[in-house]
PDB file of C-alpha atoms and ligand atoms in Angstrom:
ATOM      1  CA  UNK D   1     -12.621 -21.384  17.691  1.00 44.00           C
ATOM      2  CA  UNK D   2     -13.671 -24.869  18.806  1.00 46.00           C
ATOM      3  CA  UNK D   3     -11.213 -27.609  19.767  1.00 49.00           C
ATOM      4  CA  UNK D   4     -12.259 -29.655  16.721  1.00 53.00           C
ATOM      5  CA  UNK D   5     -11.078 -27.035  14.236  1.00 53.00           C
ATOM      6  CA  UNK D   6      -7.729 -27.862  12.594  1.00 54.00           C
ATOM      7  CA  UNK D   7      -5.020 -25.661  14.046  1.00 60.00           C
ATOM      8  CA  UNK D   8      -3.782 -23.053  11.623  1.00 66.00           C
ATOM      9  CA  UNK D   9      -0.712 -21.046  12.428  1.00 78.00           C
ATOM     10  CA  UNK D  10      -1.266 -17.367  11.950  1.00 84.00           C
ATOM     11  CA  UNK D  11       1.535 -15.584  10.173  1.00 91.00           C
ATOM     12  CA  UNK D  12       0.106 -12.100  10.433  1.00 96.00           C
ATOM     13  CA  UNK D  13      -2.259 -10.669  12.982  1.00 97.00           C
ATOM     14  CA  UNK D  14      -3.938  -7.296  13.172  1.00 97.00           C
ATOM     15  CA  UNK D  15      -4.864  -6.954  16.820  1.00 97.00           C
ATOM     16  CA  UNK D  16      -7.189  -3.998  17.547  1.00 97.00           C
ATOM     17  CA  UNK D  17      -5.188  -1.835  15.184  1.00 98.00           C
ATOM     18  CA  UNK D  18      -5.925   1.869  14.784  1.00 98.00           C
ATOM     19  CA  UNK D  19      -3.894   4.497  13.008  1.00 98.00           C
ATOM     20  CA  UNK D  20      -4.366   8.230  12.667  1.00 97.00           C
ATOM     21  CA  UNK D  21      -2.258  10.836  10.909  1.00 95.00           C
ATOM     22  CA  UNK D  22      -1.581  14.324  12.195  1.00 93.00           C
ATOM     23  CA  UNK D  23      -2.412  16.636   9.311  1.00 88.00           C
ATOM     24  CA  UNK D  24      -2.511  20.456   9.061  1.00 88.00           C
ATOM     25  CA  UNK D  25      -6.303  20.167   9.403  1.00 84.00           C
ATOM     26  CA  UNK D  26      -6.090  18.026  12.509  1.00 90.00           C
ATOM     27  CA  UNK D  27      -6.119  14.312  13.243  1.00 93.00           C
ATOM     28  CA  UNK D  28      -7.203  12.022  10.435  1.00 93.00           C
ATOM     29  CA  UNK D  29      -8.348   8.615  11.618  1.00 96.00           C
ATOM     30  CA  UNK D  30      -7.533   6.172   8.827  1.00 96.00           C
ATOM     31  CA  UNK D  31      -7.704   2.704  10.409  1.00 97.00           C
ATOM     32  CA  UNK D  32     -10.117   2.020  13.250  1.00 97.00           C
ATOM     33  CA  UNK D  33      -9.888  -0.971  15.546  1.00 97.00           C
ATOM     34  CA  UNK D  34      -9.139  -3.599  12.925  1.00 97.00           C
ATOM     35  CA  UNK D  35      -8.558  -7.227  13.970  1.00 97.00           C
ATOM     36  CA  UNK D  36      -8.011 -10.205  11.700  1.00 96.00           C
ATOM     37  CA  UNK D  37      -5.516 -12.986  11.098  1.00 96.00           C
ATOM     38  CA  UNK D  38      -3.747 -14.113   7.968  1.00 96.00           C
ATOM     39  CA  UNK D  39      -2.870 -17.784   8.380  1.00 95.00           C
ATOM     40  CA  UNK D  40      -0.069 -19.709   6.731  1.00 93.00           C
ATOM     41  CA  UNK D  41      -1.087 -20.434   3.124  1.00 92.00           C
ATOM     42  CA  UNK D  42      -4.024 -18.001   3.124  1.00 95.00           C
ATOM     43  CA  UNK D  43      -4.721 -15.722   0.210  1.00 96.00           C
ATOM     44  CA  UNK D  44      -6.461 -12.706   1.699  1.00 98.00           C
ATOM     45  CA  UNK D  45      -7.903 -10.051  -0.606  1.00 98.00           C
ATOM     46  CA  UNK D  46      -8.745  -6.654   0.894  1.00 98.00           C
ATOM     47  CA  UNK D  47     -11.376  -4.620  -0.889  1.00 97.00           C
ATOM     48  CA  UNK D  48     -12.852  -1.207  -0.075  1.00 95.00           C
ATOM     49  CA  UNK D  49     -13.314   2.303  -1.450  1.00 92.00           C
ATOM     50  CA  UNK D  50     -10.480   4.526  -2.611  1.00 90.00           C
ATOM     51  CA  UNK D  51      -8.879   6.449   0.238  1.00 90.00           C
ATOM     52  CA  UNK D  52     -10.360   4.286   2.983  1.00 93.00           C
ATOM     53  CA  UNK D  53      -7.033   3.109   4.444  1.00 95.00           C
ATOM     54  CA  UNK D  54      -6.091  -0.146   2.647  1.00 96.00           C
ATOM     55  CA  UNK D  55      -2.533   0.840   1.712  1.00 94.00           C
ATOM     56  CA  UNK D  56      -2.035   2.204   5.212  1.00 95.00           C
ATOM     57  CA  UNK D  57      -3.127  -1.140   6.647  1.00 97.00           C
ATOM     58  CA  UNK D  58      -0.728  -3.046   4.409  1.00 96.00           C
ATOM     59  CA  UNK D  59       2.118  -0.613   5.154  1.00 95.00           C
ATOM     60  CA  UNK D  60       1.908  -1.533   8.840  1.00 97.00           C
ATOM     61  CA  UNK D  61       2.365  -5.216   8.019  1.00 97.00           C
ATOM     62  CA  UNK D  62       5.153  -4.378   5.544  1.00 94.00           C
ATOM     63  CA  UNK D  63       6.880  -2.469   8.359  1.00 95.00           C
ATOM     64  CA  UNK D  64       6.758   1.041   6.874  1.00 93.00           C
ATOM     65  CA  UNK D  65       4.251   2.443   9.368  1.00 95.00           C
ATOM     66  CA  UNK D  66       3.388   1.789  12.995  1.00 96.00           C
ATOM     67  CA  UNK D  67      -0.104   1.601  14.470  1.00 98.00           C
ATOM     68  CA  UNK D  68      -1.192   4.434  16.736  1.00 97.00           C
ATOM     69  CA  UNK D  69      -2.809   1.860  19.017  1.00 98.00           C
ATOM     70  CA  UNK D  70      -3.039  -1.925  18.876  1.00 98.00           C
ATOM     71  CA  UNK D  71      -0.477  -4.355  17.482  1.00 97.00           C
ATOM     72  CA  UNK D  72       0.486  -5.767  14.104  1.00 97.00           C
ATOM     73  CA  UNK D  73       2.200  -9.120  14.595  1.00 97.00           C
ATOM     74  CA  UNK D  74       4.207 -11.196  12.147  1.00 96.00           C
ATOM     75  CA  UNK D  75       5.072 -14.734  13.247  1.00 93.00           C
ATOM     76  CA  UNK D  76       3.996 -13.771  16.743  1.00 93.00           C
ATOM     77  CA  UNK D  77       6.205 -10.703  17.168  1.00 95.00           C
ATOM     78  CA  UNK D  78       5.326  -7.027  16.625  1.00 96.00           C
ATOM     79  CA  UNK D  79       6.441  -5.812  13.197  1.00 97.00           C
ATOM     80  CA  UNK D  80       9.454  -3.537  13.687  1.00 95.00           C
ATOM     81  CA  UNK D  81      10.358  -2.850  10.054  1.00 93.00           C
ATOM     82  CA  UNK D  82      10.548  -4.428   6.602  1.00 92.00           C
ATOM     83  CA  UNK D  83      12.028  -7.935   6.246  1.00 89.00           C
ATOM     84  CA  UNK D  84      13.066 -10.238   3.386  1.00 85.00           C
ATOM     85  CA  UNK D  85      10.335 -12.782   4.196  1.00 90.00           C
ATOM     86  CA  UNK D  86       7.713 -10.147   3.268  1.00 92.00           C
ATOM     87  CA  UNK D  87       7.894  -9.168  -0.424  1.00 89.00           C
ATOM     88  CA  UNK D  88       6.021  -5.973  -1.216  1.00 89.00           C
ATOM     89  CA  UNK D  89       4.620  -4.917  -4.579  1.00 86.00           C
ATOM     90  CA  UNK D  90       3.724  -1.265  -4.284  1.00 82.00           C
ATOM     91  CA  UNK D  91       0.743   0.449  -5.805  1.00 74.00           C
ATOM     92  CA  UNK D  92       3.062   2.775  -7.730  1.00 70.00           C
ATOM     93  CA  UNK D  93       5.371   0.212  -9.252  1.00 68.00           C
ATOM     94  CA  UNK D  94       8.347   0.506  -6.912  1.00 74.00           C
ATOM     95  CA  UNK D  95      11.096  -0.034  -9.465  1.00 83.00           C
ATOM     96  CA  UNK D  96      14.467   1.705  -9.376  1.00 86.00           C
ATOM     97  CA  UNK D  97      14.716   4.123 -12.323  1.00 86.00           C
ATOM     98  CA  UNK D  98      18.541   4.088 -12.299  1.00 90.00           C
ATOM     99  CA  UNK D  99      18.773   0.312 -12.821  1.00 91.00           C
ATOM    100  CA  UNK D 100      17.992  -1.635 -15.991  1.00 94.00           C
ATOM    101  CA  UNK D 101      15.171  -4.162 -16.093  1.00 94.00           C
ATOM    102  CA  UNK D 102      17.584  -7.060 -15.423  1.00 93.00           C
ATOM    103  CA  UNK D 103      19.386  -5.163 -12.656  1.00 91.00           C
ATOM    104  CA  UNK D 104      16.059  -4.372 -11.004  1.00 90.00           C
ATOM    105  CA  UNK D 105      15.207  -8.074 -10.860  1.00 91.00           C
ATOM    106  CA  UNK D 106      18.714  -8.993  -9.699  1.00 89.00           C
ATOM    107  CA  UNK D 107      18.695  -6.292  -7.024  1.00 84.00           C
ATOM    108  CA  UNK D 108      16.933  -8.231  -4.309  1.00 77.00           C
ATOM    109  CA  UNK D 109      18.953 -11.358  -5.003  1.00 80.00           C
ATOM    110  CA  UNK D 110      22.035  -9.831  -3.494  1.00 71.00           C
ATOM    111  CA  UNK D 111      25.555  -9.318  -4.719  1.00 59.00           C
ATOM    112  CA  UNK D 112      27.425 -12.051  -6.526  1.00 58.00           C
ATOM    113  CA  UNK D 113      29.713 -13.749  -4.020  1.00 61.00           C
ATOM    114  CA  UNK D 114      31.155 -16.209  -6.511  1.00 67.00           C
ATOM    115  CA  UNK D 115      30.702 -17.362 -10.111  1.00 69.00           C
ATOM    116  CA  UNK D 116      28.295 -20.137  -9.193  1.00 71.00           C
ATOM    117  CA  UNK D 117      26.018 -17.735  -7.352  1.00 79.00           C
ATOM    118  CA  UNK D 118      26.238 -15.242 -10.203  1.00 82.00           C
ATOM    119  CA  UNK D 119      25.196 -17.965 -12.642  1.00 85.00           C
ATOM    120  CA  UNK D 120      22.273 -18.891 -10.406  1.00 86.00           C
ATOM    121  CA  UNK D 121      21.236 -15.262 -10.114  1.00 87.00           C
ATOM    122  CA  UNK D 122      21.353 -14.912 -13.918  1.00 90.00           C
ATOM    123  CA  UNK D 123      19.185 -18.017 -14.278  1.00 91.00           C
ATOM    124  CA  UNK D 124      16.613 -16.644 -11.821  1.00 90.00           C
ATOM    125  CA  UNK D 125      16.594 -13.312 -13.697  1.00 93.00           C
ATOM    126  CA  UNK D 126      16.135 -15.086 -17.041  1.00 94.00           C
ATOM    127  CA  UNK D 127      13.268 -17.139 -15.633  1.00 92.00           C
ATOM    128  CA  UNK D 128      11.308 -14.137 -14.350  1.00 90.00           C
ATOM    129  CA  UNK D 129      12.158 -11.950 -17.358  1.00 93.00           C
ATOM    130  CA  UNK D 130      10.634 -14.614 -19.542  1.00 91.00           C
ATOM    131  CA  UNK D 131       7.653 -15.211 -17.232  1.00 87.00           C
ATOM    132  CA  UNK D 132       6.767 -11.510 -17.383  1.00 86.00           C
ATOM    133  CA  UNK D 133       7.450 -11.147 -21.105  1.00 88.00           C
ATOM    134  CA  UNK D 134      10.351  -8.741 -20.540  1.00 91.00           C
ATOM    135  CA  UNK D 135      13.264 -10.703 -22.025  1.00 93.00           C
ATOM    136  CA  UNK D 136      13.681  -8.299 -24.941  1.00 92.00           C
ATOM    137  CA  UNK D 137      13.831  -5.360 -22.539  1.00 93.00           C
ATOM    138  CA  UNK D 138      16.401  -6.769 -20.092  1.00 94.00           C
ATOM    139  CA  UNK D 139      18.833  -3.945 -20.808  1.00 95.00           C
ATOM    140  CA  UNK D 140      16.255  -1.139 -20.937  1.00 94.00           C
ATOM    141  CA  UNK D 141      15.660   1.415 -18.197  1.00 94.00           C
ATOM    142  CA  UNK D 142      12.212   1.732 -16.609  1.00 90.00           C
ATOM    143  CA  UNK D 143      11.571   5.148 -18.204  1.00 90.00           C
ATOM    144  CA  UNK D 144      11.557   3.395 -21.582  1.00 91.00           C
ATOM    145  CA  UNK D 145       8.868   0.927 -20.521  1.00 88.00           C
ATOM    146  CA  UNK D 146       5.112   1.336 -20.657  1.00 84.00           C
ATOM    147  CA  UNK D 147       3.157   1.583 -17.391  1.00 80.00           C
ATOM    148  CA  UNK D 148       2.029  -2.031 -17.690  1.00 80.00           C
ATOM    149  CA  UNK D 149       5.590  -3.212 -18.350  1.00 86.00           C
ATOM    150  CA  UNK D 150       6.876  -1.357 -15.297  1.00 87.00           C
ATOM    151  CA  UNK D 151       4.160  -3.039 -13.283  1.00 84.00           C
ATOM    152  CA  UNK D 152       5.251  -6.453 -14.600  1.00 86.00           C
ATOM    153  CA  UNK D 153       8.845  -5.584 -13.714  1.00 90.00           C
ATOM    154  CA  UNK D 154       7.813  -4.780 -10.142  1.00 87.00           C
ATOM    155  CA  UNK D 155       6.037  -8.149  -9.973  1.00 86.00           C
ATOM    156  CA  UNK D 156       9.079  -9.978 -11.406  1.00 87.00           C
ATOM    157  CA  UNK D 157      11.336  -8.305  -8.878  1.00 87.00           C
ATOM    158  CA  UNK D 158       9.155  -9.341  -5.959  1.00 85.00           C
ATOM    159  CA  UNK D 159       8.705 -12.942  -7.188  1.00 87.00           C
ATOM    160  CA  UNK D 160      12.439 -13.420  -7.884  1.00 87.00           C
ATOM    161  CA  UNK D 161      13.309 -13.093  -4.198  1.00 84.00           C
ATOM    162  CA  UNK D 162      10.789 -15.851  -3.436  1.00 85.00           C
ATOM    163  CA  UNK D 163       9.399 -14.295  -0.266  1.00 88.00           C
ATOM    164  CA  UNK D 164       7.153 -16.542   1.831  1.00 91.00           C
ATOM    165  CA  UNK D 165       4.651 -13.735   2.243  1.00 94.00           C
ATOM    166  CA  UNK D 166       3.583 -11.468  -0.601  1.00 94.00           C
ATOM    167  CA  UNK D 167       2.033  -8.082   0.107  1.00 95.00           C
ATOM    168  CA  UNK D 168       0.507  -6.834  -3.123  1.00 94.00           C
ATOM    169  CA  UNK D 169      -1.096  -3.400  -3.419  1.00 93.00           C
ATOM    170  CA  UNK D 170      -3.245  -3.381  -6.570  1.00 91.00           C
ATOM    171  CA  UNK D 171      -0.479  -5.149  -8.498  1.00 88.00           C
ATOM    172  CA  UNK D 172      -2.539  -5.658 -11.640  1.00 88.00           C
ATOM    173  CA  UNK D 173      -4.334  -2.301 -11.635  1.00 83.00           C
ATOM    174  CA  UNK D 174      -2.331  -0.716 -14.471  1.00 76.00           C
ATOM    175  CA  UNK D 175      -2.623  -3.693 -16.819  1.00 83.00           C
ATOM    176  CA  UNK D 176      -4.937  -4.266 -19.768  1.00 87.00           C
ATOM    177  CA  UNK D 177      -7.643  -6.896 -19.258  1.00 89.00           C
ATOM    178  CA  UNK D 178      -5.807  -9.683 -21.112  1.00 90.00           C
ATOM    179  CA  UNK D 179      -2.459  -9.125 -19.364  1.00 87.00           C
ATOM    180  CA  UNK D 180      -4.259  -8.787 -16.052  1.00 89.00           C
ATOM    181  CA  UNK D 181      -5.884 -12.159 -16.529  1.00 90.00           C
ATOM    182  CA  UNK D 182      -2.504 -13.703 -17.500  1.00 87.00           C
ATOM    183  CA  UNK D 183      -0.869 -12.195 -14.429  1.00 87.00           C
ATOM    184  CA  UNK D 184      -3.628 -13.538 -12.171  1.00 91.00           C
ATOM    185  CA  UNK D 185      -3.144 -17.038 -13.554  1.00 90.00           C
ATOM    186  CA  UNK D 186       0.640 -16.758 -13.272  1.00 87.00           C
ATOM    187  CA  UNK D 187       0.327 -15.741  -9.641  1.00 90.00           C
ATOM    188  CA  UNK D 188      -1.929 -18.722  -8.953  1.00 90.00           C
ATOM    189  CA  UNK D 189       0.685 -20.966 -10.621  1.00 87.00           C
ATOM    190  CA  UNK D 190       3.522 -19.424  -8.627  1.00 86.00           C
ATOM    191  CA  UNK D 191       1.510 -19.982  -5.435  1.00 87.00           C
ATOM    192  CA  UNK D 192       0.835 -23.559  -6.424  1.00 84.00           C
ATOM    193  CA  UNK D 193       4.516 -24.396  -6.993  1.00 84.00           C
ATOM    194  CA  UNK D 194       6.043 -22.255  -4.212  1.00 84.00           C
ATOM    195  CA  UNK D 195       3.735 -22.243  -1.237  1.00 85.00           C
ATOM    196  CA  UNK D 196       3.123 -18.672  -0.161  1.00 91.00           C
ATOM    197  CA  UNK D 197       0.829 -16.533   1.912  1.00 95.00           C
ATOM    198  CA  UNK D 198      -0.668 -13.482   0.227  1.00 96.00           C
ATOM    199  CA  UNK D 199      -2.336 -10.212   1.164  1.00 97.00           C
ATOM    200  CA  UNK D 200      -3.692  -8.546  -1.967  1.00 97.00           C
ATOM    201  CA  UNK D 201      -5.410  -5.172  -2.182  1.00 96.00           C
ATOM    202  CA  UNK D 202      -7.768  -4.876  -5.110  1.00 95.00           C
ATOM    203  CA  UNK D 203     -10.722  -2.854  -6.347  1.00 93.00           C
ATOM    204  CA  UNK D 204     -11.988  -5.746  -8.429  1.00 94.00           C
ATOM    205  CA  UNK D 205     -14.610  -7.992  -6.854  1.00 96.00           C
ATOM    206  CA  UNK D 206     -14.046 -10.566  -9.628  1.00 95.00           C
ATOM    207  CA  UNK D 207     -10.293 -10.615  -9.021  1.00 95.00           C
ATOM    208  CA  UNK D 208     -10.838 -11.045  -5.285  1.00 97.00           C
ATOM    209  CA  UNK D 209     -13.184 -14.010  -5.776  1.00 97.00           C
ATOM    210  CA  UNK D 210     -11.026 -15.642  -8.461  1.00 96.00           C
ATOM    211  CA  UNK D 211      -7.793 -15.410  -6.469  1.00 95.00           C
ATOM    212  CA  UNK D 212      -8.506 -15.295  -2.751  1.00 97.00           C
ATOM    213  CA  UNK D 213      -9.351 -17.847  -0.100  1.00 96.00           C
ATOM    214  CA  UNK D 214     -10.782 -15.078   2.089  1.00 97.00           C
ATOM    215  CA  UNK D 215     -12.031 -11.581   1.324  1.00 98.00           C
ATOM    216  CA  UNK D 216     -11.854  -8.773   3.855  1.00 98.00           C
ATOM    217  CA  UNK D 217     -14.308  -6.026   2.955  1.00 98.00           C
ATOM    218  CA  UNK D 218     -13.422  -2.752   4.657  1.00 97.00           C
ATOM    219  CA  UNK D 219     -15.572   0.318   5.263  1.00 96.00           C
ATOM    220  CA  UNK D 220     -15.201   3.895   4.091  1.00 94.00           C
ATOM    221  CA  UNK D 221     -12.528   5.801   6.045  1.00 94.00           C
ATOM    222  CA  UNK D 222     -11.633   5.072   8.727  1.00 95.00           C
ATOM    223  CA  UNK D 223     -11.160   1.497   7.551  1.00 96.00           C
ATOM    224  CA  UNK D 224     -13.010  -0.961   9.785  1.00 97.00           C
ATOM    225  CA  UNK D 225     -13.856  -4.561   9.021  1.00 97.00           C
ATOM    226  CA  UNK D 226     -17.213  -4.636   7.278  1.00 97.00           C
ATOM    227  CA  UNK D 227     -17.293  -8.368   6.645  1.00 97.00           C
ATOM    228  CA  UNK D 228     -14.889 -11.273   6.237  1.00 97.00           C
ATOM    229  CA  UNK D 229     -16.009 -13.758   3.603  1.00 97.00           C
ATOM    230  CA  UNK D 230     -14.623 -17.259   2.994  1.00 97.00           C
ATOM    231  CA  UNK D 231     -14.446 -18.016  -0.729  1.00 96.00           C
ATOM    232  CA  UNK D 232     -16.013 -21.450  -1.217  1.00 95.00           C
ATOM    233  CA  UNK D 233     -13.977 -22.519  -4.290  1.00 95.00           C
ATOM    234  CA  UNK D 234     -11.069 -24.985  -4.122  1.00 92.00           C
ATOM    235  CA  UNK D 235      -7.647 -24.483  -5.700  1.00 91.00           C
ATOM    236  CA  UNK D 236      -6.485 -24.807  -8.407  1.00 89.00           C
ATOM    237  CA  UNK D 237      -9.070 -22.270  -9.552  1.00 90.00           C
ATOM    238  CA  UNK D 238     -10.619 -22.594 -12.969  1.00 88.00           C
ATOM    239  CA  UNK D 239     -12.057 -19.620 -14.808  1.00 87.00           C
ATOM    240  CA  UNK D 240     -15.214 -21.703 -15.205  1.00 91.00           C
ATOM    241  CA  UNK D 241     -16.121 -20.981 -11.558  1.00 92.00           C
ATOM    242  CA  UNK D 242     -17.640 -17.787 -12.971  1.00 91.00           C
ATOM    243  CA  UNK D 243     -20.427 -19.886 -14.470  1.00 93.00           C
ATOM    244  CA  UNK D 244     -21.418 -21.407 -11.123  1.00 93.00           C
ATOM    245  CA  UNK D 245     -24.519 -19.966  -9.420  1.00 93.00           C
ATOM    246  CA  UNK D 246     -22.649 -19.526  -6.103  1.00 94.00           C
ATOM    247  CA  UNK D 247     -20.173 -17.303  -7.936  1.00 95.00           C
ATOM    248  CA  UNK D 248     -22.924 -14.934  -9.090  1.00 96.00           C
ATOM    249  CA  UNK D 249     -24.459 -14.808  -5.628  1.00 96.00           C
ATOM    250  CA  UNK D 250     -21.122 -14.128  -3.966  1.00 97.00           C
ATOM    251  CA  UNK D 251     -20.276 -11.435  -6.491  1.00 97.00           C
ATOM    252  CA  UNK D 252     -23.596  -9.610  -5.989  1.00 97.00           C
ATOM    253  CA  UNK D 253     -23.245  -9.861  -2.224  1.00 97.00           C
ATOM    254  CA  UNK D 254     -19.728  -8.398  -2.215  1.00 97.00           C
ATOM    255  CA  UNK D 255     -20.624  -5.758  -4.824  1.00 97.00           C
ATOM    256  CA  UNK D 256     -23.499  -4.573  -2.617  1.00 97.00           C
ATOM    257  CA  UNK D 257     -21.229  -4.346   0.414  1.00 96.00           C
ATOM    258  CA  UNK D 258     -18.539  -2.495  -1.506  1.00 95.00           C
ATOM    259  CA  UNK D 259     -20.973  -0.152  -3.275  1.00 95.00           C
ATOM    260  CA  UNK D 260     -22.553   1.011  -0.017  1.00 94.00           C
ATOM    261  CA  UNK D 261     -19.073   1.833   1.306  1.00 93.00           C
ATOM    262  CA  UNK D 262     -18.138   3.632  -1.922  1.00 92.00           C
ATOM    263  CA  UNK D 263     -21.222   5.783  -1.491  1.00 91.00           C
ATOM    264  CA  UNK D 264     -20.324   6.478   2.148  1.00 90.00           C
ATOM    265  CA  UNK D 265     -16.783   7.432   1.115  1.00 86.00           C
ATOM    266  CA  UNK D 266     -18.098   9.751  -1.620  1.00 85.00           C
ATOM    267  CA  UNK D 267     -20.475  11.450   0.813  1.00 86.00           C
ATOM    268  CA  UNK D 268     -17.571  11.925   3.226  1.00 82.00           C
ATOM    269  CA  UNK D 269     -15.375  13.460   0.516  1.00 78.00           C
ATOM    270  CA  UNK D 270     -18.210  15.762  -0.564  1.00 78.00           C
ATOM    271  CA  UNK D 271     -18.745  16.926   3.045  1.00 78.00           C
ATOM    272  CA  UNK D 272     -15.016  17.583   3.444  1.00 74.00           C
ATOM    273  CA  UNK D 273     -14.819  19.720   0.293  1.00 67.00           C
ATOM    274  CA  UNK D 274     -18.028  21.580   1.277  1.00 63.00           C
ATOM    275  CA  UNK D 275     -16.551  22.587   4.633  1.00 63.00           C
ATOM    276  CA  UNK D 276     -13.341  23.961   3.077  1.00 59.00           C
TER     277      UNK D 276
HETATM  278  N1  LIG C 301       1.432   9.919   5.356  1.00 58.73           N
HETATM  279  C1  LIG C 301       0.191  10.372   5.370  1.00 58.73           C
HETATM  280  N2  LIG C 301      -0.125  11.525   6.024  1.00 58.73           N
HETATM  281  C2  LIG C 301      -1.387  11.977   6.070  1.00 58.73           C
HETATM  282  N3  LIG C 301      -2.441  11.347   5.484  1.00 58.73           N
HETATM  283  C3  LIG C 301      -2.190  10.213   4.836  1.00 58.73           C
HETATM  284  C4  LIG C 301      -0.876   9.655   4.735  1.00 58.73           C
HETATM  285  N4  LIG C 301      -0.959   8.490   4.035  1.00 58.73           N
HETATM  286  C5  LIG C 301      -2.242   8.354   3.697  1.00 58.73           C
HETATM  287  N5  LIG C 301      -2.989   9.363   4.190  1.00 58.73           N
HETATM  288  C6  LIG C 301      -4.439   9.509   4.072  1.00 58.73           C
HETATM  289  O1  LIG C 301      -5.019   8.327   4.604  1.00 58.73           O
HETATM  290  C7  LIG C 301      -6.167   7.959   3.864  1.00 58.73           C
HETATM  291  C8  LIG C 301      -6.054   6.516   3.431  1.00 58.73           C
HETATM  292  O2  LIG C 301      -4.985   6.386   2.499  1.00 58.73           O
HETATM  293  P1  LIG C 301      -4.626   4.976   1.857  1.00 58.73           P
HETATM  294  O3  LIG C 301      -3.507   5.228   0.912  1.00 58.73           O
HETATM  295  O4  LIG C 301      -4.404   3.995   2.924  1.00 58.73           O
HETATM  296  O5  LIG C 301      -5.982   4.635   1.076  1.00 58.73           O
HETATM  297  P2  LIG C 301      -6.342   3.400   0.129  1.00 58.73           P
HETATM  298  O6  LIG C 301      -7.494   2.701   0.734  1.00 58.73           O
HETATM  299  O7  LIG C 301      -5.120   2.611  -0.153  1.00 58.73           O
HETATM  300  O8  LIG C 301      -6.852   4.142  -1.216  1.00 58.73           O
HETATM  301  P3  LIG C 301      -6.667   3.738  -2.758  1.00 58.73           P
HETATM  302  O9  LIG C 301      -7.660   2.648  -3.026  1.00 58.73           O
HETATM  303  O10 LIG C 301      -7.031   4.996  -3.485  1.00 58.73           O
HETATM  304  O11 LIG C 301      -5.259   3.343  -2.976  1.00 58.73           O
HETATM  305  C9  LIG C 301      -6.291   8.959   2.720  1.00 58.73           C
HETATM  306  O12 LIG C 301      -7.246   9.918   3.089  1.00 58.73           O
HETATM  307  C10 LIG C 301      -4.924   9.584   2.634  1.00 58.73           C
HETATM  308  O13 LIG C 301      -5.012  10.918   2.202  1.00 58.73           O
HETATM  309 MG1  LIG C 302      -3.978   2.350  -1.837  1.00 58.73          MG
END
């Protein structure tokens, strides 16, 4: 980086990170020598084929897994475990089945120390219940919700704690197209009013371009960096960016990159099942 570039503080850094699992069939290399930074205020989307190692990569930053070699840093220090400044939305919902919808949202806000704090907590719950369209289900248990509603509950729970850094693993994957689009716009609004840094895993090229400031395309397993692409559109994003010629070019470029890695991943899976 040249001296003229504005200084950006990195919040997260993957520094030559590799991870392999010991499995009954031997070592499985899942992440291979990955290095990139996520700076304060960045919105980084990670895209790559199924099973390539995206969730594993995010889990190291969330503090649930440790790299085999290399370092994952958060605010300059190696990640030792989960922390309240990093809010995680898991790929499989991550809601507590034994708590009601309201209790799930309230969970991360802590116990009520006094009446004032309890009132504040209730107000925060009401706000996010309404934002996610769950007000009428505040007293319901997750098993009585649809998949999409559970997903919205997981999002509400993560937003309510107001973490500075959101780690989102395909948060909108289980939603219908209309709700998905609403949730994308809501997230952009939340980011606009409460400055945050985001790492989002997605399979959707369109979602990545619409939301992210930078897109990290990763290879078939083991996940390596294929290309890092700066998204040239300013915030606040308008859906009309889709009509711009640069949008079409960017989308084709990323689709080509992703498709070649999907094919590589499929070939790998086919080889593995052939050798069984
Ligand atoms: N704890 C584990 N032990 C052994 N292998 C694992 C473990 N966790 C994940 N894997 C393997 O690591 C690889 C990458 O998994 P990961 O969940 O990171 O993929 P992904 O890119 O998130 O895929 P998807 O897009 O389908 O969610 C897979 O082959 C998976 O089977
Ligand atoms: Mg995953």
